[in-house]
mmCIF file of C-alpha atoms and ligand atoms in Angstrom:
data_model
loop_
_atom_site.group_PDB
_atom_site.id
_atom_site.type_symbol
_atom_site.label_atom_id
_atom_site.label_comp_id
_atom_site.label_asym_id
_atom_site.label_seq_id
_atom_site.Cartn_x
_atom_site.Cartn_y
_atom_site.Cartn_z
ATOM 1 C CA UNK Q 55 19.123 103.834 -36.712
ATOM 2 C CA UNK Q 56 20.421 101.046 -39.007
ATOM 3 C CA UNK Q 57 18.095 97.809 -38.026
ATOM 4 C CA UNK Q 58 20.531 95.533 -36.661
ATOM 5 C CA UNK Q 59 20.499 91.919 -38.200
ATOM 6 C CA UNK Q 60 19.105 88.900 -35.640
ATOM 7 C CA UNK Q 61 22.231 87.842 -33.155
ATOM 8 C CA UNK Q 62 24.137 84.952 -34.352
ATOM 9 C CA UNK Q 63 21.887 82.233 -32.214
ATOM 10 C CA UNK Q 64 18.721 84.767 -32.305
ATOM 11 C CA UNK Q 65 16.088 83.112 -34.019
ATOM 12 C CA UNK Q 66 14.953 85.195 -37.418
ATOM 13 C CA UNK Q 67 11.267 86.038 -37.104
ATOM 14 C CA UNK Q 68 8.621 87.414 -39.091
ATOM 15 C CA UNK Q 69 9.131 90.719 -37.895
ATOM 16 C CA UNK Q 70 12.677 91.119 -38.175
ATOM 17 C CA UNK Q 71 12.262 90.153 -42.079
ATOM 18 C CA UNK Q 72 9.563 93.010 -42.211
ATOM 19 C CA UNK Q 73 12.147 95.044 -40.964
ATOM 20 C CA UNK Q 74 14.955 94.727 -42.309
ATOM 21 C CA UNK Q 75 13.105 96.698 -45.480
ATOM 22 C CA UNK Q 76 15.565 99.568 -46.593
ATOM 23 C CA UNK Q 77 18.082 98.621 -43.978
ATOM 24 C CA UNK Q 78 19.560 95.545 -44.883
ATOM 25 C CA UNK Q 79 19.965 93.018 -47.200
ATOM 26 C CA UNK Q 80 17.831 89.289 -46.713
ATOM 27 C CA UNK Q 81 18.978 85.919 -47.931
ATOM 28 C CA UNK Q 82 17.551 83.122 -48.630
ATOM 29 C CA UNK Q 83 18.351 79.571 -49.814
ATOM 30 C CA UNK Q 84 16.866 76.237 -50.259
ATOM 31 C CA UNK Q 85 17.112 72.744 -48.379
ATOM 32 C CA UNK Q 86 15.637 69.951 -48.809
ATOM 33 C CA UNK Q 87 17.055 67.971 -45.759
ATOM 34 C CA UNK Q 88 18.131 67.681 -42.473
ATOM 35 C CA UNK Q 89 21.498 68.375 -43.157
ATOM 36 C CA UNK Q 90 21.839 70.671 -45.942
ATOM 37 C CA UNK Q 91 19.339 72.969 -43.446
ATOM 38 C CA UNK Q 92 22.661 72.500 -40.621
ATOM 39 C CA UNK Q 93 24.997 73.711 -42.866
ATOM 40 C CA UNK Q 94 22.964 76.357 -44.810
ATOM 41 C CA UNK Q 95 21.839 77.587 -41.589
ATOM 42 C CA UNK Q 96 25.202 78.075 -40.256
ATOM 43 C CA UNK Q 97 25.588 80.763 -42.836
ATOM 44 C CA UNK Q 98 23.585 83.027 -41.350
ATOM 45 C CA UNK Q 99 21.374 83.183 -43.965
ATOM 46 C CA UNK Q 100 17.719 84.781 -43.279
ATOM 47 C CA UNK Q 101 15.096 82.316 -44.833
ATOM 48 C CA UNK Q 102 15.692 78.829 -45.609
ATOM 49 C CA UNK Q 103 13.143 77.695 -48.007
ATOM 50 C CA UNK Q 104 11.848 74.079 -48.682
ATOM 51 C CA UNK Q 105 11.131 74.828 -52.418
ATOM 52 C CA UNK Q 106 8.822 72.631 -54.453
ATOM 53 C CA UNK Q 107 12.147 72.465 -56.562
ATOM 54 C CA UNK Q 108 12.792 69.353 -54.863
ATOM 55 C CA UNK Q 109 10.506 67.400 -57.076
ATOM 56 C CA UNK Q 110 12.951 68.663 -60.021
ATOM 57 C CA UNK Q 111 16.392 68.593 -57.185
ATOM 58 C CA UNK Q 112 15.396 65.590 -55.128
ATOM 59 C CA UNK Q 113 13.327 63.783 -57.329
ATOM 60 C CA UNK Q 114 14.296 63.739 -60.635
ATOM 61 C CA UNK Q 115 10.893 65.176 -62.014
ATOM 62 C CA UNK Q 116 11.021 67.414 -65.470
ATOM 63 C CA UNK Q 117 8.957 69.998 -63.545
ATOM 64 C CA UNK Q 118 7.444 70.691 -60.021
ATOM 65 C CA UNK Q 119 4.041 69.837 -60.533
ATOM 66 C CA UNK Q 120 4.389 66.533 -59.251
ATOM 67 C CA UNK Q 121 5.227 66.823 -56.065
ATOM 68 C CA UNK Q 122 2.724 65.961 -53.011
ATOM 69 C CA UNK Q 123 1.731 67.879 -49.997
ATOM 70 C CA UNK Q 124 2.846 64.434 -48.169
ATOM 71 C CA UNK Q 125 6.084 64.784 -49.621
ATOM 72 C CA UNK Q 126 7.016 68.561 -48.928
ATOM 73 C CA UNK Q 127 5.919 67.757 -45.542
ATOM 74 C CA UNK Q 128 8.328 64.265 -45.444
ATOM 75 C CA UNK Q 129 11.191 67.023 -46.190
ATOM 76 C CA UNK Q 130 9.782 70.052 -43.953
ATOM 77 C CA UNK Q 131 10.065 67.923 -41.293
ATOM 78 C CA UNK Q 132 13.809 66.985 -42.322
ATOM 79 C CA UNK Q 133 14.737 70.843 -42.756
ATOM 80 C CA UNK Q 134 12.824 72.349 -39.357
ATOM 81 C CA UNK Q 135 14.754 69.608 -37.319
ATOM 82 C CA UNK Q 136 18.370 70.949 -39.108
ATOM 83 C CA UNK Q 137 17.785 74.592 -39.199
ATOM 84 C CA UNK Q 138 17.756 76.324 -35.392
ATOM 85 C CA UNK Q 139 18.253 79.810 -36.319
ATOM 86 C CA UNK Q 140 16.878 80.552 -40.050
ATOM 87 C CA UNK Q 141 13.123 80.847 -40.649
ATOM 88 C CA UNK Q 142 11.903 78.042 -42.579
ATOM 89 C CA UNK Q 143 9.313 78.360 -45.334
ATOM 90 C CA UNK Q 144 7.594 75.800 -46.615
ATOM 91 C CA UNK Q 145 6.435 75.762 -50.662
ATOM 92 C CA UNK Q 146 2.676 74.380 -51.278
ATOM 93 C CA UNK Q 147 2.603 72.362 -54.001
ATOM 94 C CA UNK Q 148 0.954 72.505 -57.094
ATOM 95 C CA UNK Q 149 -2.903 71.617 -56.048
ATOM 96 C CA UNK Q 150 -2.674 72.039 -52.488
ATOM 97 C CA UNK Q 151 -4.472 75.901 -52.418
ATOM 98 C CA UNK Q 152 -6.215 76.374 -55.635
ATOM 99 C CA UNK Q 153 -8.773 74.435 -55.458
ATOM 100 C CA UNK Q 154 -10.559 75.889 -52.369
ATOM 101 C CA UNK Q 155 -10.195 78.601 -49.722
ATOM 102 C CA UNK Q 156 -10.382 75.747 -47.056
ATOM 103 C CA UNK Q 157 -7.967 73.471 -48.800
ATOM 104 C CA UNK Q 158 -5.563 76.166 -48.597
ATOM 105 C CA UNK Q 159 -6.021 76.909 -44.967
ATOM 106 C CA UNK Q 160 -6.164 73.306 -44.023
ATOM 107 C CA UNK Q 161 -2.632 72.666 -45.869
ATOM 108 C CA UNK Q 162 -0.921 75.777 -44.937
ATOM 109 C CA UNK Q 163 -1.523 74.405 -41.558
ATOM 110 C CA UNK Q 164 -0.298 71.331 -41.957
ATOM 111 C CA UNK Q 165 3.095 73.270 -42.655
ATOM 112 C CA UNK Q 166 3.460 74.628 -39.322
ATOM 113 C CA UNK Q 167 1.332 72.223 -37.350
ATOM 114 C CA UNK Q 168 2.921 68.496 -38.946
ATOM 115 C CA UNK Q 169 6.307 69.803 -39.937
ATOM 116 C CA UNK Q 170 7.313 72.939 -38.004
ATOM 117 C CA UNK Q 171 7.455 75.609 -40.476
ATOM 118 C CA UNK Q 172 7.895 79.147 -39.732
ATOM 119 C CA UNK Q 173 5.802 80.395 -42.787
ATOM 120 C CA UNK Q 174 4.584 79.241 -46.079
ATOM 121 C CA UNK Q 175 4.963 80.495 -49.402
ATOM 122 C CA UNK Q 176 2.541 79.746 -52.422
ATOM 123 C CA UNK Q 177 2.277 81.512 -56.118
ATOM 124 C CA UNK Q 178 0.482 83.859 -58.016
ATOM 125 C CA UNK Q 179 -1.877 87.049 -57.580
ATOM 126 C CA UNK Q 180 -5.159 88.178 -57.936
ATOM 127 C CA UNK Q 181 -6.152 84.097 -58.716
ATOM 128 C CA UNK Q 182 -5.183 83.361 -54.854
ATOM 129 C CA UNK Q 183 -5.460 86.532 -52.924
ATOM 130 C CA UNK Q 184 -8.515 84.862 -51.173
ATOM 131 C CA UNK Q 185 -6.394 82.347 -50.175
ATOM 132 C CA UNK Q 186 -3.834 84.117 -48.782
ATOM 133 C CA UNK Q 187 -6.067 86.732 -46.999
ATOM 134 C CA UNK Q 188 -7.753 83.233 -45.264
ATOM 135 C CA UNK Q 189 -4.176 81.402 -44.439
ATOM 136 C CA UNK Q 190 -2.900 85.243 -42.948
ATOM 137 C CA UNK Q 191 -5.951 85.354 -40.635
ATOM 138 C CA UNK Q 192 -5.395 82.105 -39.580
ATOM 139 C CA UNK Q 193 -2.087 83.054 -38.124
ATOM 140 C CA UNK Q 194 0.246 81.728 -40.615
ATOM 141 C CA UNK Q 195 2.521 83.683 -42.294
ATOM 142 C CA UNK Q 196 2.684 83.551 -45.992
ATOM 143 C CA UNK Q 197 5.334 84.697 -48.727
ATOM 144 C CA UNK Q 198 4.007 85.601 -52.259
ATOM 145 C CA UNK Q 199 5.648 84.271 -55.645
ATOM 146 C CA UNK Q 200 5.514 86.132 -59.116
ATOM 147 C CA UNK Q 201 6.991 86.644 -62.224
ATOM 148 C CA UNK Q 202 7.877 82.693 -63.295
ATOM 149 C CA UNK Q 203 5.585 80.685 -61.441
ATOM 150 C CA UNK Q 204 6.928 77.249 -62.422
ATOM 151 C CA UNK Q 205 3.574 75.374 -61.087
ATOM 152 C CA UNK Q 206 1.794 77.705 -64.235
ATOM 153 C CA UNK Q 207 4.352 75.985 -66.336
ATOM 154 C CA UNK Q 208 1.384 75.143 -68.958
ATOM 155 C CA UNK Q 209 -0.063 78.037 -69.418
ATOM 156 C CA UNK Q 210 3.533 80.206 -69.634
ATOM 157 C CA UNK Q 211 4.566 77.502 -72.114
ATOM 158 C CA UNK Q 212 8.457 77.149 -70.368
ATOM 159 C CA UNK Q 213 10.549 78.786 -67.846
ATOM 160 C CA UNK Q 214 10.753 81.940 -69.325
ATOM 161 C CA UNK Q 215 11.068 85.540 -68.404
ATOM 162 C CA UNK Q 216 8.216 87.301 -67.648
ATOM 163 C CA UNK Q 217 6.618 90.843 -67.292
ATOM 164 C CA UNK Q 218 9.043 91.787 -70.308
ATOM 165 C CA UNK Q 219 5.869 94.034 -72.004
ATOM 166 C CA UNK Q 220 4.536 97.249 -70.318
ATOM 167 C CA UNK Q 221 1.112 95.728 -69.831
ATOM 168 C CA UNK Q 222 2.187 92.431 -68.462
ATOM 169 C CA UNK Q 223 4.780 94.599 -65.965
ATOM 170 C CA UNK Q 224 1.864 96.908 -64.888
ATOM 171 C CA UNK Q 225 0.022 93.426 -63.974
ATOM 172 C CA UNK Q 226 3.379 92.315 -61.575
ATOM 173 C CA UNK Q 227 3.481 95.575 -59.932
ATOM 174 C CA UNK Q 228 -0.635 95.527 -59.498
ATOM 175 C CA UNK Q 229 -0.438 92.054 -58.004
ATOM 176 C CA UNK Q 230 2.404 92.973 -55.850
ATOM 177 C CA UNK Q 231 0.851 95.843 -54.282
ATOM 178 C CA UNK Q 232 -2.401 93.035 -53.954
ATOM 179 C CA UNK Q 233 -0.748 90.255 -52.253
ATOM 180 C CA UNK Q 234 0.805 92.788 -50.098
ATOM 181 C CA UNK Q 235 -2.173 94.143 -49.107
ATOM 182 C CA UNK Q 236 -3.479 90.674 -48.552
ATOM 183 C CA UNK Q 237 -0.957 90.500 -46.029
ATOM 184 C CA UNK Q 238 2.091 88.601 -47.419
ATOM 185 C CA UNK Q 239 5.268 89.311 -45.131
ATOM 186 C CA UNK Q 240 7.673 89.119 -48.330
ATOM 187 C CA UNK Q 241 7.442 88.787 -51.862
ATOM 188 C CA UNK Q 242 9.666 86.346 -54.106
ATOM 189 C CA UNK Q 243 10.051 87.995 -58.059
ATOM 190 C CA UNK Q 244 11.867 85.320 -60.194
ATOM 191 C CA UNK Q 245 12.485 85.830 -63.710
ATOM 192 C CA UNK Q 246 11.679 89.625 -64.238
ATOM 193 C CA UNK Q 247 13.636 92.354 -65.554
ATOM 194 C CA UNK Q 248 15.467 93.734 -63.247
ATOM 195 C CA UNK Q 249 13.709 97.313 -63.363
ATOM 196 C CA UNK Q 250 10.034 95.486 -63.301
ATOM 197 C CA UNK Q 251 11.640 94.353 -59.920
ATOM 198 C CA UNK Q 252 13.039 97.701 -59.398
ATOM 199 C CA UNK Q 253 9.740 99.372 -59.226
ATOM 200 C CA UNK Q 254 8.084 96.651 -57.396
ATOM 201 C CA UNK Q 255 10.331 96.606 -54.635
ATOM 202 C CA UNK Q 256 10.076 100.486 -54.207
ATOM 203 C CA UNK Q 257 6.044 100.576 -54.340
ATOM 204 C CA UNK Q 258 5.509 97.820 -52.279
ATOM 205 C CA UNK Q 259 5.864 97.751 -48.245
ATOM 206 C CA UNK Q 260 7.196 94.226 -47.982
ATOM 207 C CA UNK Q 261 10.522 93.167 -48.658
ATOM 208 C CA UNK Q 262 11.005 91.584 -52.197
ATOM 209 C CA UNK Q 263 13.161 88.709 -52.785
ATOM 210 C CA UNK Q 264 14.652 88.092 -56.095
ATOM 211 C CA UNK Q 265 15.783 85.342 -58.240
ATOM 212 C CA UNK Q 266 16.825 86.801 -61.773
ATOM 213 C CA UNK Q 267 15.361 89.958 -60.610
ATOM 214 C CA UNK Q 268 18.270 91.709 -60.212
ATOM 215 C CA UNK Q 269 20.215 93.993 -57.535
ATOM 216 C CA UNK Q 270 17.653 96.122 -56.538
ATOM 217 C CA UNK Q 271 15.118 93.535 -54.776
ATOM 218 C CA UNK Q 272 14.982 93.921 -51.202
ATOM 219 C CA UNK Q 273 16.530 90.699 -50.745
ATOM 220 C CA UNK Q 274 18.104 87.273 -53.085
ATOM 221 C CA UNK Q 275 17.157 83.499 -52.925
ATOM 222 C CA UNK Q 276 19.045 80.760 -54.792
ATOM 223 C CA UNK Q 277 18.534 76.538 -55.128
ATOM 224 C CA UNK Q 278 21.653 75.797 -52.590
ATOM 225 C CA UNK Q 279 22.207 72.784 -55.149
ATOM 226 C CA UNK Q 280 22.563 75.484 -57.824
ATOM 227 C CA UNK Q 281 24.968 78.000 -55.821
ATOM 228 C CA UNK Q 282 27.039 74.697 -54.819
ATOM 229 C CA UNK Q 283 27.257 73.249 -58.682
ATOM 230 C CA UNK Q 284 25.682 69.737 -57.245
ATOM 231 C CA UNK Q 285 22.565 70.588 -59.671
ATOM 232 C CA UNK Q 286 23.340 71.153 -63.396
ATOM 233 C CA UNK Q 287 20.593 69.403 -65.684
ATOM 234 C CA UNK Q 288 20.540 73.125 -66.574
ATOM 235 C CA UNK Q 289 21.647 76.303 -65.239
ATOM 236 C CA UNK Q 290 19.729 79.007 -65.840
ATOM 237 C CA UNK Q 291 21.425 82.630 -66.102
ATOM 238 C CA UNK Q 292 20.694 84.056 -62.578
ATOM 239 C CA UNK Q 293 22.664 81.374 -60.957
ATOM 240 C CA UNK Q 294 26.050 81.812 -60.246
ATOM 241 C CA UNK Q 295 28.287 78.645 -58.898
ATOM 242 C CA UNK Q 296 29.961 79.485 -55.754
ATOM 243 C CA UNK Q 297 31.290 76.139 -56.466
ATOM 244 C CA UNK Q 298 31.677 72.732 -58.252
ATOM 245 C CA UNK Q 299 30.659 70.163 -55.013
ATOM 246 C CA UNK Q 300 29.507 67.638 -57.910
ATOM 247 C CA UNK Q 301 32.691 67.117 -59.818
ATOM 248 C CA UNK Q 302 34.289 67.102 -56.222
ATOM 249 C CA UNK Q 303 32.064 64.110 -55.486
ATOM 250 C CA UNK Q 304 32.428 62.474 -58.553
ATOM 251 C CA UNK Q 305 36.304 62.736 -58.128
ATOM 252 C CA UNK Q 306 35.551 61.608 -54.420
ATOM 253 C CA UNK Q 307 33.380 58.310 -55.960
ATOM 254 C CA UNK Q 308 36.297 57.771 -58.523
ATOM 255 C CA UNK Q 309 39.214 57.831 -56.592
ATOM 256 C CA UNK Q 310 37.343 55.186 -53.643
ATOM 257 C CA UNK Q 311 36.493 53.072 -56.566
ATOM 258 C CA UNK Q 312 40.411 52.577 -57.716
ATOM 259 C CA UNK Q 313 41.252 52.329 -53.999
ATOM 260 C CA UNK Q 314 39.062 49.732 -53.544
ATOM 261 C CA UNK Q 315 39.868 47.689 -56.882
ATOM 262 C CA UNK Q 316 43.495 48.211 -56.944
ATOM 263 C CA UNK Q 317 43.082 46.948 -53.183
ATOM 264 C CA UNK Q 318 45.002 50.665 -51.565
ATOM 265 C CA UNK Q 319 41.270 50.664 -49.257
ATOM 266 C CA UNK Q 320 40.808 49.827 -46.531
ATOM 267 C CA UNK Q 321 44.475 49.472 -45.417
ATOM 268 C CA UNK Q 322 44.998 48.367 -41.708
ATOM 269 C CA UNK Q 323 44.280 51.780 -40.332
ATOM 270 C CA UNK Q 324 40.519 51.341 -41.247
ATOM 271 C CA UNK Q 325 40.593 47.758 -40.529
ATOM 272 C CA UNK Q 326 40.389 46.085 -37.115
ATOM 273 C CA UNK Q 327 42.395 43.570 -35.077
ATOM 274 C CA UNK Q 328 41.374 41.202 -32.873
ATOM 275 C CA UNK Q 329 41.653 41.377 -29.156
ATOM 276 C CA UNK Q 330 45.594 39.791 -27.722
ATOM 277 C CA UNK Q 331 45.374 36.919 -25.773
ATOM 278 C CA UNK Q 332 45.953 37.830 -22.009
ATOM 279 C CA UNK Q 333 46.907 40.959 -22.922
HETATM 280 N N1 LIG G 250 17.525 73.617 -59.586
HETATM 281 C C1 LIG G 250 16.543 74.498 -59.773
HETATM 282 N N2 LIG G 250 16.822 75.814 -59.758
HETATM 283 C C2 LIG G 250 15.846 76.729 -59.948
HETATM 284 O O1 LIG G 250 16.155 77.940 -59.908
HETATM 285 C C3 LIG G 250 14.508 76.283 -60.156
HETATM 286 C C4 LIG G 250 14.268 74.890 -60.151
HETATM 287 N N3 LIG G 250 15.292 74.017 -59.976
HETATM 288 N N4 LIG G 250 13.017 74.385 -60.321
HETATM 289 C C5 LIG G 250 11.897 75.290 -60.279
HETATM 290 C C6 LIG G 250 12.213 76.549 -60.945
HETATM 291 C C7 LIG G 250 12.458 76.407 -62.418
HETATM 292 N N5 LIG G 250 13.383 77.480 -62.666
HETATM 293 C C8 LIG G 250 13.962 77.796 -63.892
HETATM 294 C C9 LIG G 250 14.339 76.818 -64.780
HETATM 295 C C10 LIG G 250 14.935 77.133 -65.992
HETATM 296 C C11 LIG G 250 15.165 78.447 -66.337
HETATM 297 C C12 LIG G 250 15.808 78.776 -67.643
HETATM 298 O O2 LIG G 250 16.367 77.919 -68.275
HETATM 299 N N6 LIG G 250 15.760 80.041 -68.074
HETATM 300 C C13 LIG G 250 16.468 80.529 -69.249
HETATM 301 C C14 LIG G 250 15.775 81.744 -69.817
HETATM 302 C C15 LIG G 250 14.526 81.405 -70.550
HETATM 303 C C16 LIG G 250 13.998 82.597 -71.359
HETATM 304 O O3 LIG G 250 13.365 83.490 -70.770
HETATM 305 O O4 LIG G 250 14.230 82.633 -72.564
HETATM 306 C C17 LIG G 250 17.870 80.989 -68.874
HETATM 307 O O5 LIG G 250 18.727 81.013 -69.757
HETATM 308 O O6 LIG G 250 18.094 81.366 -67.709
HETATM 309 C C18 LIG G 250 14.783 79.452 -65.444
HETATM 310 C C19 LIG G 250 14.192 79.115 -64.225
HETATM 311 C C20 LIG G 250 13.715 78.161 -61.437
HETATM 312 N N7 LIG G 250 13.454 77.155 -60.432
HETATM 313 C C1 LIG G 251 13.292 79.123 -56.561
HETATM 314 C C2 LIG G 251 12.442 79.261 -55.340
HETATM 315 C C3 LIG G 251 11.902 80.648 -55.170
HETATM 316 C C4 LIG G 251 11.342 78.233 -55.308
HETATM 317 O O1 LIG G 251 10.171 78.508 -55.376
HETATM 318 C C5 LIG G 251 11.727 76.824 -55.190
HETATM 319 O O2 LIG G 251 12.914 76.522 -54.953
HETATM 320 O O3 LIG G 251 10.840 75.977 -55.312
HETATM 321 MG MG1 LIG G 252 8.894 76.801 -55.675
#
């Protein structure tokens, strides 16, 4: 029996991502806000996630590593008040669970206790399968992140492809089959060949979601601000635009500018009267 995606105003759940494995296909996208999260989740998309992106999206940084727990929280909050069907995810920044089993519980927490989150996600393998074996046991749900794990952006010396060698491949798939042992509920693969991702998503139990992993992942995630052509300090090759909503702005800003200086805005239909005497 095919596994029949959640009902239009059926909230998506942990266990109807877990499985939807082999049945269906999972989306995800990012928000950053209240209303981006309305609209995205009037999609229908599966996941919304609040990506540490938004330190590079929102925020104008050169990278993520920035960003605050306070912050991804600020916007959390934003997102979980928008978004009444999609499960929301929340990203832990950079800092927020390496340092210590404990840190990582406490802000995982904070995620679903300050800001409402369904689940959160955090990156890497066997350096932080403590932590999420501690966060899982504490109830919360947690997502895994490999491949290009921007927050390791020193040590992998850019945003570049990874798991391109045999060796360095064999260390994906043995960290995917680790984290989902842990007990991640879904795995994101960014950046990775498409049949690293291949093999990944067939050994592992868990639904993978891909972002320039290609087709075969269990499931695709995109920056909305990418898909929607609002976002283009660069563009990297897995993201397509379903459209151009920043030169439509900019054409928006332009044309109310002339309006305004050649004095066609506000005409009287955006302008108000006063009120007739004895009338
Ligand atoms: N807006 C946005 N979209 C993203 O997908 C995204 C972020 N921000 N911030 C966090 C990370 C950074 N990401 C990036 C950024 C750049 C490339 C990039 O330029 N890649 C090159 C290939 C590099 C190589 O392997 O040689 C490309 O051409 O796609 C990839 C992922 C993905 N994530
Ligand atoms: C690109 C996705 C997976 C992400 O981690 C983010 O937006 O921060
Ligand atoms: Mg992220």
């Amino acid at each position: 029996m095919a596994e029949k995606a959640p009902k239009p105003d059926e909230r998506v759940t942990v266990p109807s991502i877990l499985a939807a494995k082999g049945r269906r296909k999972l989306t995800m996208l990012t928000a950053y806000d209240y209303l981006t999260a309305l609209w995205v989740d009037r999609s229908g998309v599966d996941m919304i996630l609040v990506g540490d992106s938004l330190a590079m999206v929102m925020l104008g940084h050169e990278d993520t590593l920035s960003v605050t727990m306070e912050e991804m929280l600020h916007h959390t909050r934003a997102v979980t008040r928008g978004a009444k069907r999609a499960l929301v995810i929340g990203d832990m920044p950079f800092l927020s669970y390496q340092v210590s089993v404990e840190q990582a519980v406490e802000n995982a927490g904070r995620f679903l206790k300050e800001a409402r989150a369904q689940a959160v996600k955090l990156e890497g393998g066997a350096s932080v399968l403590r932590q999420v074996e501690a966060i899982v046991k504490a109830g919360i749900p947690v997502q895994g992140h490999l491949g290009l794990t921007p927050q390791s952006i020193a040590q992998l010396g850019g945003f570049k492809v990874q798991g391109k060698d045999e060796e360095a491949a064999r260390r994906l798939l043995d960290d995917a089959l680790a984290l989902s042992d842990a007990g991640c509920f879904s795995l994101v693969l960014e950046a990775v060949p498409a049949p690293v991702a291949e093999k990944i998503t067939r050994s592992v139990p868990i639904p993978t979601v891909g972002i320039g992993a290609g087709p075969a992942c269990d499931g695709q995630v995109l920056v909305t601000h990418d898909l929607a052509g609002l976002f283009d300090r660069f563009v990297p090759r897995f993201v397509k635009q379903y459209d151009q909503l920043g030169a439509r702005l900019l054409e928006a800003a332009r044309r109310y500018r002339e309006e305004v200086e050649s004095g066609a805005f506000p005409g009287p239909e955006h302008s108000f009267g006063l009120s007739k005497k004895g009338g």
